[in-house]
Amino acid sequence: MAHEAEKKRRLAAQVQGVATVALALGIFALDVLSPLQGAVAVLYTIVVLLTTRANARGLTLTAGFVCALLAIAGYFISHDHEALGSAAVRLSVALVAIGVTTLLSVRHMAAAEHRRIADRRYRAIFNAAGFPIWEGDWSEAFRLLRGKQAPDAEAIDIAARTATICDANHAAAALFGLERREELVGGTLVRFHTPAAEATLGRILQAMIAGETTIEEETRFIDARGEPVDVLLRVTIPPQQKEWRQVLIMGLDVTERNQTNVRLAQAQAQLTHVSRITTLGQLAASIAHEVNQPLSALITYAKSGKRWLAREAPDAAEVSDCLDHVVSNGTRAADVIARIRALARRADPRQDAIDLASLVDETIELLRRDLNTHDVTVEVTMPEGLPPLVGDRVQMQQVLMNLMLNAEQAMAQVAPGARVMCVEVVAEPDSVAVHVRDSGGGIAVEPESLFSPFFTTKSEGMGMGLSICRSIIESHGGTLGAENHPDGGAVFSFRLPVAGAMESAA
Ligand code: ADP
């Protein structure tokens, strides 16, 4: 096929060459024989222009030179007897015309050659690039959306489906699970679309309407094998492409990165859970006591109720009072168990509205016996009417529990009467800060190092607590840090955006 076409092309070039030479000779004959005396020589410019089709600068230069010689020869043949006169002036005009045409043609050919080289280089880079690139013709979408400032979803959808692929490299075909790039070229991406991809395309078109020329969006396609592929798209409209005729799209396959991120998040969630269970393990004695207390009270009230009933004249009022106590203590025990179960269960992170004041109180209650056992005095400062936070209540309680237990353990070497833990909650303009301060020996190392995984100074420590606390706080859009207090002891502070601030940040 290609061979046939090449043969045909060569034949056409030969025919053209012969015709051009014939034309030059025809002009020469006309020049010599006609009574027009030199004016005909201007027609040689046509010969020069015809040679440019061969795309060879040397040929055009030679043609210009030969035509000039022919024009001069023609002049001398028909006017050798004349002195310098109007015919000579016409010859000069013809020579200038031939010269200028030749030079302009050669320059034009040089520029065209330059463009061809640049284009070849672009093609080579396009095809050899290790990442997927394709060129789209989005002019139909441009025509449909032109002038619409806020097109509706349907208009966007219709326009998005008109974007055709004019060229694509092999990597682009591979991205969509295809063997050859020809399977992509000439078609659209509609068959790979997912609802997410359609939404993304809508956003891209909207940004393009707004005049943006480079847009980055991550989306998901379904490839030719039916597998999902996550792609980071970079859409560029070259400066001269006002009507989206040539839109350049680069796609980076981020499927593996995303899968790794999901696995990482799962591993992190497991670790967070294990750490929480470990903390609960440390509190086992306290928890048992917490549950035991109402249970003992319940038994006592049940026994005394029974005694009131066993009397000769049972006292209904007393029995009812005892039963009320049975109910309230039973409820208290059930509450404690429910709280512990919530802490122990493994669940995906939630987005609860968190009332920080009650969470701080509840956590102190949970640790109360442990703190009492270790002679720790607790001081709480909390303003009224704190704005609610949004996040995972259980994870947040885990952070508070960790910081409080660390504070308690940091004061083990301090005299029992001097063990004070201050919990201070401060409302700030867009956030809420929580400071947990102790009266222990303070931080002996660079405070940041405490947050490195596995950093511990405790014989039984795992060194994961603070690192996990920080990732919990950061996943809620906040920060967690530590420093020594000027009056002694360490202060651990975290700051979380309040619900409104978090939404506006998102
Ligand atoms: P672990 O409690 O298992 O050691 P953490 O990550 O909770 O793990 O703490 C890491 C280290 O940070 C602790 O071993 C301790 O040296 C230091 N640390 C934590 N809290 C305090 C505190 N309140 N005062 C001084 N040092 C602290």
PDB file of N, CA and C and ligand atoms in Angstrom, residues 282 402-411 436-438 440-445 447 449-469 482-484 489-492, ligand 1:
ATOM      1  N   GLN A 282      -4.427  -1.389  80.300  1.00  0.00           N
ATOM      2  CA  GLN A 282      -3.778  -0.722  81.448  1.00  0.00           C
ATOM      3  C   GLN A 282      -4.823  -0.304  82.487  1.00  0.00           C
ATOM      4  N   ASN A 402      -4.845   8.854  76.299  1.00  0.00           N
ATOM      5  CA  ASN A 402      -3.394   8.682  76.177  1.00  0.00           C
ATOM      6  C   ASN A 402      -2.637   9.810  76.854  1.00  0.00           C
ATOM      7  N   LEU A 403      -3.072  11.046  76.583  1.00  0.00           N
ATOM      8  CA  LEU A 403      -2.358  12.193  77.159  1.00  0.00           C
ATOM      9  C   LEU A 403      -2.485  12.202  78.670  1.00  0.00           C
ATOM     10  N   MET A 404      -3.677  11.838  79.177  1.00  0.00           N
ATOM     11  CA  MET A 404      -3.883  11.855  80.625  1.00  0.00           C
ATOM     12  C   MET A 404      -3.092  10.738  81.308  1.00  0.00           C
ATOM     13  N   LEU A 405      -3.097   9.549  80.685  1.00  0.00           N
ATOM     14  CA  LEU A 405      -2.333   8.447  81.290  1.00  0.00           C
ATOM     15  C   LEU A 405      -0.832   8.740  81.266  1.00  0.00           C
ATOM     16  N   ASN A 406      -0.350   9.370  80.160  1.00  0.00           N
ATOM     17  CA  ASN A 406       1.057   9.751  80.086  1.00  0.00           C
ATOM     18  C   ASN A 406       1.395  10.742  81.191  1.00  0.00           C
ATOM     19  N   ALA A 407       0.469  11.694  81.405  1.00  0.00           N
ATOM     20  CA  ALA A 407       0.697  12.706  82.451  1.00  0.00           C
ATOM     21  C   ALA A 407       0.784  12.013  83.808  1.00  0.00           C
ATOM     22  N   GLU A 408      -0.139  11.092  84.026  1.00  0.00           N
ATOM     23  CA  GLU A 408      -0.151  10.361  85.304  1.00  0.00           C
ATOM     24  C   GLU A 408       1.169   9.610  85.502  1.00  0.00           C
ATOM     25  N   GLN A 409       1.615   8.941  84.422  1.00  0.00           N
ATOM     26  CA  GLN A 409       2.853   8.149  84.536  1.00  0.00           C
ATOM     27  C   GLN A 409       4.080   9.046  84.689  1.00  0.00           C
ATOM     28  N   ALA A 410       4.017  10.258  84.082  1.00  0.00           N
ATOM     29  CA  ALA A 410       5.169  11.175  84.168  1.00  0.00           C
ATOM     30  C   ALA A 410       5.357  11.697  85.592  1.00  0.00           C
ATOM     31  N   MET A 411       4.296  11.584  86.431  1.00  0.00           N
ATOM     32  CA  MET A 411       4.397  12.126  87.795  1.00  0.00           C
ATOM     33  C   MET A 411       4.699  11.051  88.831  1.00  0.00           C
ATOM     34  N   VAL A 436      -3.040  19.561  78.164  1.00  0.00           N
ATOM     35  CA  VAL A 436      -2.956  18.629  79.294  1.00  0.00           C
ATOM     36  C   VAL A 436      -1.579  18.839  79.922  1.00  0.00           C
ATOM     37  N   ARG A 437      -1.572  19.389  81.127  1.00  0.00           N
ATOM     38  CA  ARG A 437      -0.302  19.720  81.769  1.00  0.00           C
ATOM     39  C   ARG A 437      -0.113  18.880  83.022  1.00  0.00           C
ATOM     40  N   ASP A 438       1.129  18.470  83.271  1.00  0.00           N
ATOM     41  CA  ASP A 438       1.384  17.696  84.486  1.00  0.00           C
ATOM     42  C   ASP A 438       2.469  18.379  85.297  1.00  0.00           C
ATOM     43  N   GLY A 440       5.128  16.749  86.404  1.00  0.00           N
ATOM     44  CA  GLY A 440       6.196  15.750  86.421  1.00  0.00           C
ATOM     45  C   GLY A 440       7.551  16.365  86.119  1.00  0.00           C
ATOM     46  N   GLY A 441       8.475  15.519  85.723  1.00  0.00           N
ATOM     47  CA  GLY A 441       9.852  15.977  85.494  1.00  0.00           C
ATOM     48  C   GLY A 441      10.052  16.689  84.169  1.00  0.00           C
ATOM     49  N   GLY A 442       9.039  16.769  83.336  1.00  0.00           N
ATOM     50  CA  GLY A 442       9.162  17.448  82.041  1.00  0.00           C
ATOM     51  C   GLY A 442       9.781  16.552  80.990  1.00  0.00           C
ATOM     52  N   ILE A 443      10.003  17.147  79.809  1.00  0.00           N
ATOM     53  CA  ILE A 443      10.525  16.379  78.668  1.00  0.00           C
ATOM     54  C   ILE A 443      12.031  16.618  78.587  1.00  0.00           C
ATOM     55  N   ALA A 444      12.791  15.523  78.652  1.00  0.00           N
ATOM     56  CA  ALA A 444      14.253  15.658  78.711  1.00  0.00           C
ATOM     57  C   ALA A 444      14.874  15.711  77.319  1.00  0.00           C
ATOM     58  N   VAL A 445      14.111  15.313  76.294  1.00  0.00           N
ATOM     59  CA  VAL A 445      14.668  15.289  74.935  1.00  0.00           C
ATOM     60  C   VAL A 445      13.976  16.361  74.089  1.00  0.00           C
ATOM     61  N   PRO A 447      11.269  17.790  72.125  1.00  0.00           N
ATOM     62  CA  PRO A 447       9.867  17.340  72.232  1.00  0.00           C
ATOM     63  C   PRO A 447       9.327  16.616  70.991  1.00  0.00           C
ATOM     64  N   SER A 449      10.715  14.499  69.154  1.00  0.00           N
ATOM     65  CA  SER A 449      11.110  13.094  69.064  1.00  0.00           C
ATOM     66  C   SER A 449      10.125  12.172  69.798  1.00  0.00           C
ATOM     67  N   LEU A 450       9.347  12.730  70.738  1.00  0.00           N
ATOM     68  CA  LEU A 450       8.373  11.888  71.451  1.00  0.00           C
ATOM     69  C   LEU A 450       7.317  11.331  70.501  1.00  0.00           C
ATOM     70  N   PHE A 451       7.130  12.049  69.362  1.00  0.00           N
ATOM     71  CA  PHE A 451       6.072  11.647  68.426  1.00  0.00           C
ATOM     72  C   PHE A 451       6.559  10.626  67.392  1.00  0.00           C
ATOM     73  N   SER A 452       7.850  10.290  67.444  1.00  0.00           N
ATOM     74  CA  SER A 452       8.342   9.267  66.516  1.00  0.00           C
ATOM     75  C   SER A 452       7.836   7.907  66.982  1.00  0.00           C
ATOM     76  N   PRO A 453       7.414   7.062  66.015  1.00  0.00           N
ATOM     77  CA  PRO A 453       6.946   5.735  66.417  1.00  0.00           C
ATOM     78  C   PRO A 453       8.040   4.985  67.188  1.00  0.00           C
ATOM     79  N   PHE A 454       7.622   4.257  68.170  1.00  0.00           N
ATOM     80  CA  PHE A 454       8.485   3.398  68.991  1.00  0.00           C
ATOM     81  C   PHE A 454       9.433   4.152  69.918  1.00  0.00           C
ATOM     82  N   PHE A 455       9.263   5.468  70.064  1.00  0.00           N
ATOM     83  CA  PHE A 455      10.079   6.185  71.051  1.00  0.00           C
ATOM     84  C   PHE A 455       9.439   5.996  72.422  1.00  0.00           C
ATOM     85  N   THR A 456      10.172   5.409  73.310  1.00  0.00           N
ATOM     86  CA  THR A 456       9.622   5.235  74.658  1.00  0.00           C
ATOM     87  C   THR A 456      10.754   5.268  75.682  1.00  0.00           C
ATOM     88  N   THR A 457      10.433   5.731  76.894  1.00  0.00           N
ATOM     89  CA  THR A 457      11.426   5.678  77.972  1.00  0.00           C
ATOM     90  C   THR A 457      10.906   4.782  79.085  1.00  0.00           C
ATOM     91  N   LYS A 458       9.771   4.091  78.774  1.00  0.00           N
ATOM     92  CA  LYS A 458       9.155   3.247  79.811  1.00  0.00           C
ATOM     93  C   LYS A 458       9.524   1.789  79.556  1.00  0.00           C
ATOM     94  N   SER A 459       9.759   1.043  80.665  1.00  0.00           N
ATOM     95  CA  SER A 459      10.186  -0.345  80.486  1.00  0.00           C
ATOM     96  C   SER A 459       9.101  -1.172  79.792  1.00  0.00           C
ATOM     97  N   GLU A 460       7.848  -0.847  80.046  1.00  0.00           N
ATOM     98  CA  GLU A 460       6.750  -1.606  79.447  1.00  0.00           C
ATOM     99  C   GLU A 460       6.120  -0.868  78.272  1.00  0.00           C
ATOM    100  N   GLY A 461       6.752   0.258  77.901  1.00  0.00           N
ATOM    101  CA  GLY A 461       6.117   1.109  76.877  1.00  0.00           C
ATOM    102  C   GLY A 461       6.272   0.553  75.476  1.00  0.00           C
ATOM    103  N   MET A 462       5.328   0.959  74.608  1.00  0.00           N
ATOM    104  CA  MET A 462       5.406   0.544  73.211  1.00  0.00           C
ATOM    105  C   MET A 462       5.902   1.722  72.362  1.00  0.00           C
ATOM    106  N   GLY A 463       5.702   2.929  72.859  1.00  0.00           N
ATOM    107  CA  GLY A 463       6.165   4.112  72.128  1.00  0.00           C
ATOM    108  C   GLY A 463       5.312   4.466  70.932  1.00  0.00           C
ATOM    109  N   MET A 464       4.098   3.935  70.870  1.00  0.00           N
ATOM    110  CA  MET A 464       3.238   4.239  69.715  1.00  0.00           C
ATOM    111  C   MET A 464       2.153   5.252  70.064  1.00  0.00           C
ATOM    112  N   GLY A 465       1.893   5.440  71.353  1.00  0.00           N
ATOM    113  CA  GLY A 465       0.758   6.263  71.790  1.00  0.00           C
ATOM    114  C   GLY A 465       0.728   7.645  71.164  1.00  0.00           C
ATOM    115  N   LEU A 466       1.813   8.405  71.340  1.00  0.00           N
ATOM    116  CA  LEU A 466       1.820   9.798  70.872  1.00  0.00           C
ATOM    117  C   LEU A 466       1.803   9.871  69.352  1.00  0.00           C
ATOM    118  N   SER A 467       2.506   8.935  68.713  1.00  0.00           N
ATOM    119  CA  SER A 467       2.521   8.930  67.248  1.00  0.00           C
ATOM    120  C   SER A 467       1.112   8.702  66.705  1.00  0.00           C
ATOM    121  N   ILE A 468       0.382   7.782  67.344  1.00  0.00           N
ATOM    122  CA  ILE A 468      -1.002   7.523  66.919  1.00  0.00           C
ATOM    123  C   ILE A 468      -1.899   8.721  67.232  1.00  0.00           C
ATOM    124  N   CYS A 469      -1.692   9.313  68.423  1.00  0.00           N
ATOM    125  CA  CYS A 469      -2.489  10.500  68.784  1.00  0.00           C
ATOM    126  C   CYS A 469      -2.324  11.583  67.727  1.00  0.00           C
ATOM    127  N   ALA A 482       4.070  19.272  71.889  1.00  0.00           N
ATOM    128  CA  ALA A 482       4.434  19.149  73.301  1.00  0.00           C
ATOM    129  C   ALA A 482       5.512  20.165  73.631  1.00  0.00           C
ATOM    130  N   GLU A 483       5.527  20.618  74.864  1.00  0.00           N
ATOM    131  CA  GLU A 483       6.619  21.501  75.311  1.00  0.00           C
ATOM    132  C   GLU A 483       6.721  21.415  76.831  1.00  0.00           C
ATOM    133  N   ASN A 484       7.811  21.929  77.346  1.00  0.00           N
ATOM    134  CA  ASN A 484       7.951  21.996  78.801  1.00  0.00           C
ATOM    135  C   ASN A 484       7.312  23.281  79.295  1.00  0.00           C
ATOM    136  N   GLY A 489       7.202  20.595  84.553  1.00  0.00           N
ATOM    137  CA  GLY A 489       6.234  19.666  83.976  1.00  0.00           C
ATOM    138  C   GLY A 489       6.102  19.864  82.471  1.00  0.00           C
ATOM    139  N   ALA A 490       5.364  18.926  81.852  1.00  0.00           N
ATOM    140  CA  ALA A 490       5.172  18.985  80.391  1.00  0.00           C
ATOM    141  C   ALA A 490       3.743  19.402  80.066  1.00  0.00           C
ATOM    142  N   VAL A 491       3.587  20.032  78.910  1.00  0.00           N
ATOM    143  CA  VAL A 491       2.239  20.372  78.434  1.00  0.00           C
ATOM    144  C   VAL A 491       2.078  19.756  77.048  1.00  0.00           C
ATOM    145  N   PHE A 492       1.045  18.979  76.877  1.00  0.00           N
ATOM    146  CA  PHE A 492       0.702  18.446  75.555  1.00  0.00           C
ATOM    147  C   PHE A 492      -0.551  19.179  75.105  1.00  0.00           C
TER     148      PHE A 492
HETATM  149  P1  ADP B   1       4.673   5.023  75.680  1.00  0.00           P
HETATM  150  O1  ADP B   1       3.732   5.633  76.674  1.00  0.00           O
HETATM  151  O2  ADP B   1       4.337   3.634  75.323  1.00  0.00           O
HETATM  152  O3  ADP B   1       6.117   5.216  76.016  1.00  0.00           O
HETATM  153  P2  ADP B   1       3.997   7.304  74.066  1.00  0.00           P
HETATM  154  O4  ADP B   1       4.142   7.509  72.588  1.00  0.00           O
HETATM  155  O5  ADP B   1       2.698   7.609  74.668  1.00  0.00           O
HETATM  156  O6  ADP B   1       4.442   5.824  74.321  1.00  0.00           O
HETATM  157  O7  ADP B   1       5.090   8.192  74.768  1.00  0.00           O
HETATM  158  C1  ADP B   1       6.404   8.220  74.301  1.00  0.00           C
HETATM  159  C2  ADP B   1       7.350   8.799  75.315  1.00  0.00           C
HETATM  160  O8  ADP B   1       7.110  10.193  75.477  1.00  0.00           O
HETATM  161  C3  ADP B   1       7.207   8.265  76.686  1.00  0.00           C
HETATM  162  O9  ADP B   1       7.918   7.044  76.841  1.00  0.00           O
HETATM  163  C4  ADP B   1       7.834   9.373  77.537  1.00  0.00           C
HETATM  164  O10 ADP B   1       9.222   9.277  77.551  1.00  0.00           O
HETATM  165  C5  ADP B   1       7.474  10.607  76.778  1.00  0.00           C
HETATM  166  N1  ADP B   1       6.312  11.295  77.388  1.00  0.00           N
HETATM  167  C6  ADP B   1       5.032  11.140  77.078  1.00  0.00           C
HETATM  168  N2  ADP B   1       4.259  11.919  77.863  1.00  0.00           N
HETATM  169  C7  ADP B   1       5.087  12.588  78.672  1.00  0.00           C
HETATM  170  C8  ADP B   1       4.891  13.561  79.728  1.00  0.00           C
HETATM  171  N3  ADP B   1       3.676  13.971  80.077  1.00  0.00           N
HETATM  172  N4  ADP B   1       5.992  14.046  80.330  1.00  0.00           N
HETATM  173  C9  ADP B   1       7.213  13.632  79.970  1.00  0.00           C
HETATM  174  N5  ADP B   1       7.459  12.726  79.015  1.00  0.00           N
HETATM  175  C10 ADP B   1       6.414  12.207  78.360  1.00  0.00           C
END
